[in-house]
Amino acid sequence: MSPALLAVQILNGLDLGFILFLVASGLTLVFGVMDFINLAHGVQYMLGAYFAAALIAWSGSFWLGLVLGAAASLAMGLVLEWTVFRHLARAGHLEQVLATFALILIFTDGVSMIFGAGALSINLPPSLAQSVSFANGFSYPLWRLLVIAAGLAVALALWLLIARTRLGMLVRAGSTHPHMVQALGVDIDRLFLLVFAFGAMLAGFAGTMAGALTGVEPTMGDSVLILAFVVIVVGGVGSVRGALIAALLIGLVDTLGRAFATDIMSLFLSRSSAASAGPALASMLIYVLMALVLAVRPSGLFASGD
Amino acid sequence: MLLHRLTDFARREPTTALLAPVFIIALFAGQVLGVSAPATLLARAAIFAIAALSLSFILGQGGMVSLGHAAPMGLGAYVTLSLSMLGFKDLLGVMACAFIVGALFSALTGLIALRTRGVYFIMITLAFAQMAYYAMSSLSVFGGTDGIALPLRSTLFGWPLLRSDSATALLALGLLAALFWGLSRVTRSRFGMALRASHLNEARFTALGFEPLPYRLMAYSFAGGISALAGVLLANLTDYIAPSFLDWHRSGELIVMVVLGGVARPFGAILGAFALIYLESLLGGLTQYWNLALGLILLAIVLARGRFERTARIAP
């Protein structure tokens, strides 16, 4: 493997990692603050991408569509909270699993009814659809670099919001001691509404960023949801810092594993058995990583309350 | 008097009261409209009822909300496939192997997952099921993501028992009845009481000198083995095995079956499985977007039940 190939794969891994971070950061707070299991977060990722694709086509402007798409994701989060999630906040995990599973069925089918089951594409403006060349002869798509930059910016903003503001203090307190926060007179339902809608917007934004790379489909949220779960479990429920580190770790391990597993396996095995065992092993790698982390730390790397 | 009894029943068992009419209507409408061959549908419902029953056991008795129960079921189907590809097709042997593989998978993943509780447990079981899904998808011997046809159906001592779908349906119903009886015995046994106690009051259970993990792990592995048995029958019914057998949507459907019928009631899981399979077939015959309709019905049931149970609790 050449250094340039390795560099491209590391950047791809960071790319996936930051997308996962955008999805997982909102979700981990919803889990942490309300002990709420939300399977429909992947749907919010998918809806965000559809909102952006439709609004970019409607407005004719990429940037306007991007901003309107994020606003639509936020609005959708508010609507879902009012109509469904609010009524389940104090129900058991089972009811939450059932209701959010129902939401997945509704929106996945609903979207393919409206937009068709095939993939839509988000067309980048020419200024963004180019590649950046680096010194030693390899180039990398600009949009993928922007995904990394946007992920870093969101991580910084979230850190400032959570570590430096009064709202962030309440979210932190709510994720470790929700009953005490409520007893001190904080409206924890409104806190939940804010966290939930904000998380929906981040997920929608992540869907848009990823949708511009891979296309927008009704089932695009499914695999991301499960990867986000792995990220949250590894990072520790309720911890945004844990989500960031775990997301980058998972993104890198998954991408590098898929890229190089067959090569590494062929050091030990024959060419043909490496070619069949490599992909199987690569696809299991992040789950093995999760199992290892959990064997050592059952509540994740950065468990809230530590 | 009868009306009073009915309202009393509805108050005590709101789920059954809501579900029973839906169940009966769907059952009859499916037959009348002829949307699916009845024997195949019956077999399918009975097979899923077996898997749902085993999930209801760990969920109702042990409080383990596993969102990966389709994984051992799918592995059971893949065991059937791989043995059949090797030329071995005796039903009892295949079932024994499938039980062992399903129980082993559940035991290994359970060792990690059962150290956690609540949302962690749900997410970890889902993640491990997805791991099995991707592992099966990437094995080209089994047709990768496309799946592959089952070469030979299982036989019982060389006798092609599973040749027709009605025989499969009868076998599945028989197994279901035996498991229902067996699991209700286990529930009432010392083991069942210990399992329930470990879930209802873990602190007191531990203080009495019990260790919760062995009980929970035992139940979890056992349920995985039973789910794999359902997978064997499903493979023989469909003749085609694909990674979608282990898909997490399937795990979600199993949870739906268990919760619809009422969690603490094993019969509820059976009822839920029949209701969901017949409802899917009925809606599938009516519209291409049957998932949308199913989702709306499920959401309405969850929200309505929450409201109903709240008022039922307030009323004396």
Short mmCIF file of C-alpha atoms in Angstrom, two decimals, chain B residues 68-181:
data_model
loop_
_atom_site.label_atom_id
_atom_site.label_comp_id
_atom_site.label_asym_id
_atom_site.label_seq_id
_atom_site.Cartn_x
_atom_site.Cartn_y
_atom_site.Cartn_z
CA GLY B 68 -31.40 -8.90 17.85
CA HIS B 69 -33.57 -11.96 18.16
CA ALA B 70 -33.73 -12.48 14.41
CA ALA B 71 -30.00 -13.26 14.44
CA PRO B 72 -30.22 -16.74 16.04
CA MET B 73 -33.32 -17.38 13.92
CA GLY B 74 -31.44 -16.51 10.75
CA LEU B 75 -28.42 -18.51 11.88
CA GLY B 76 -30.74 -21.51 12.28
CA ALA B 77 -31.75 -21.05 8.65
CA TYR B 78 -28.10 -20.83 7.59
CA VAL B 79 -27.29 -24.01 9.56
CA THR B 80 -30.05 -25.76 7.61
CA LEU B 81 -28.59 -24.40 4.40
CA SER B 82 -24.98 -25.35 5.08
CA LEU B 83 -25.89 -28.87 6.26
CA SER B 84 -28.13 -29.32 3.23
CA MET B 85 -25.30 -28.19 0.95
CA LEU B 86 -23.15 -30.88 2.59
CA GLY B 87 -25.90 -33.41 1.91
CA PHE B 88 -27.13 -33.80 5.49
CA LYS B 89 -30.86 -33.20 5.79
CA ASP B 90 -32.26 -35.21 8.71
CA LEU B 91 -34.61 -32.84 10.53
CA LEU B 92 -33.71 -33.91 14.06
CA GLY B 93 -29.98 -33.63 13.39
CA VAL B 94 -30.40 -30.26 11.66
CA MET B 95 -32.52 -28.98 14.53
CA ALA B 96 -29.98 -30.15 17.12
CA CYS B 97 -27.16 -28.39 15.25
CA ALA B 98 -29.25 -25.24 14.78
CA PHE B 99 -30.17 -25.19 18.47
CA ILE B 100 -26.50 -25.46 19.45
CA VAL B 101 -25.40 -22.73 17.02
CA GLY B 102 -28.23 -20.38 18.05
CA ALA B 103 -27.57 -20.97 21.74
CA LEU B 104 -23.80 -20.55 21.32
CA PHE B 105 -24.21 -17.28 19.41
CA SER B 106 -26.56 -15.99 22.10
CA ALA B 107 -24.27 -17.18 24.88
CA LEU B 108 -21.19 -15.48 23.43
CA THR B 109 -22.92 -12.19 22.65
CA GLY B 110 -24.91 -12.46 25.89
CA LEU B 111 -21.72 -12.62 27.93
CA ILE B 112 -20.99 -9.07 26.78
CA ALA B 113 -24.53 -7.72 26.46
CA LEU B 114 -25.85 -9.03 29.78
CA ARG B 115 -23.28 -7.05 31.72
CA THR B 116 -25.30 -3.98 30.74
CA ARG B 117 -28.87 -2.80 31.25
CA GLY B 118 -31.52 -0.60 29.65
CA VAL B 119 -30.75 1.22 26.42
CA TYR B 120 -27.22 -0.27 26.36
CA PHE B 121 -28.61 -3.79 26.21
CA ILE B 122 -31.02 -2.89 23.41
CA MET B 123 -28.31 -1.27 21.31
CA ILE B 124 -25.71 -4.01 21.92
CA THR B 125 -28.05 -6.85 20.98
CA LEU B 126 -28.97 -4.91 17.84
CA ALA B 127 -25.30 -4.35 17.01
CA PHE B 128 -24.38 -8.02 17.42
CA ALA B 129 -27.30 -9.08 15.25
CA GLN B 130 -26.10 -6.67 12.61
CA MET B 131 -22.64 -8.19 12.89
CA ALA B 132 -24.12 -11.61 12.08
CA TYR B 133 -26.06 -10.01 9.21
CA TYR B 134 -22.94 -8.51 7.64
CA ALA B 135 -20.94 -11.68 8.22
CA MET B 136 -23.54 -13.75 6.33
CA SER B 137 -23.84 -11.08 3.61
CA SER B 138 -20.14 -11.26 2.87
CA LEU B 139 -19.87 -15.06 2.62
CA SER B 140 -19.90 -15.81 -1.10
CA VAL B 141 -20.49 -19.55 -0.43
CA PHE B 142 -24.01 -18.61 0.70
CA GLY B 143 -24.70 -16.25 -2.19
CA GLY B 144 -23.64 -13.05 -0.41
CA THR B 145 -26.32 -10.38 -0.08
CA ASP B 146 -28.52 -12.08 -2.68
CA GLY B 147 -28.96 -15.31 -0.74
CA ILE B 148 -29.21 -18.77 -2.21
CA ALA B 149 -31.80 -21.51 -2.73
CA LEU B 150 -32.00 -24.38 -0.24
CA PRO B 151 -30.82 -27.48 -2.19
CA LEU B 152 -32.87 -30.05 -0.24
CA ARG B 153 -35.62 -29.77 2.32
CA SER B 154 -35.11 -31.59 5.61
CA THR B 155 -36.53 -35.08 6.06
CA LEU B 156 -37.48 -37.08 9.13
CA PHE B 157 -35.71 -40.47 9.07
CA GLY B 158 -35.66 -40.24 5.28
CA TRP B 159 -39.35 -39.46 5.07
CA PRO B 160 -40.08 -36.16 3.25
CA LEU B 161 -42.28 -34.77 6.02
CA LEU B 162 -41.78 -31.09 5.10
CA ARG B 163 -42.63 -31.59 1.41
CA SER B 164 -45.94 -29.79 1.68
CA ASP B 165 -46.60 -26.50 3.40
CA SER B 166 -49.56 -27.87 5.32
CA ALA B 167 -47.32 -30.52 6.89
CA THR B 168 -44.82 -27.80 7.80
CA ALA B 169 -47.67 -25.80 9.29
CA LEU B 170 -48.80 -28.75 11.39
CA LEU B 171 -45.26 -29.47 12.54
CA ALA B 172 -44.73 -25.80 13.44
CA LEU B 173 -48.04 -25.70 15.33
CA GLY B 174 -47.11 -28.89 17.19
CA LEU B 175 -43.71 -27.52 18.13
CA LEU B 176 -45.34 -24.26 19.16
CA ALA B 177 -47.78 -26.06 21.44
CA ALA B 178 -45.01 -28.18 22.98
CA LEU B 179 -42.85 -25.10 23.58
CA PHE B 180 -45.78 -23.19 25.06
CA TRP B 181 -46.33 -26.00 27.53
#
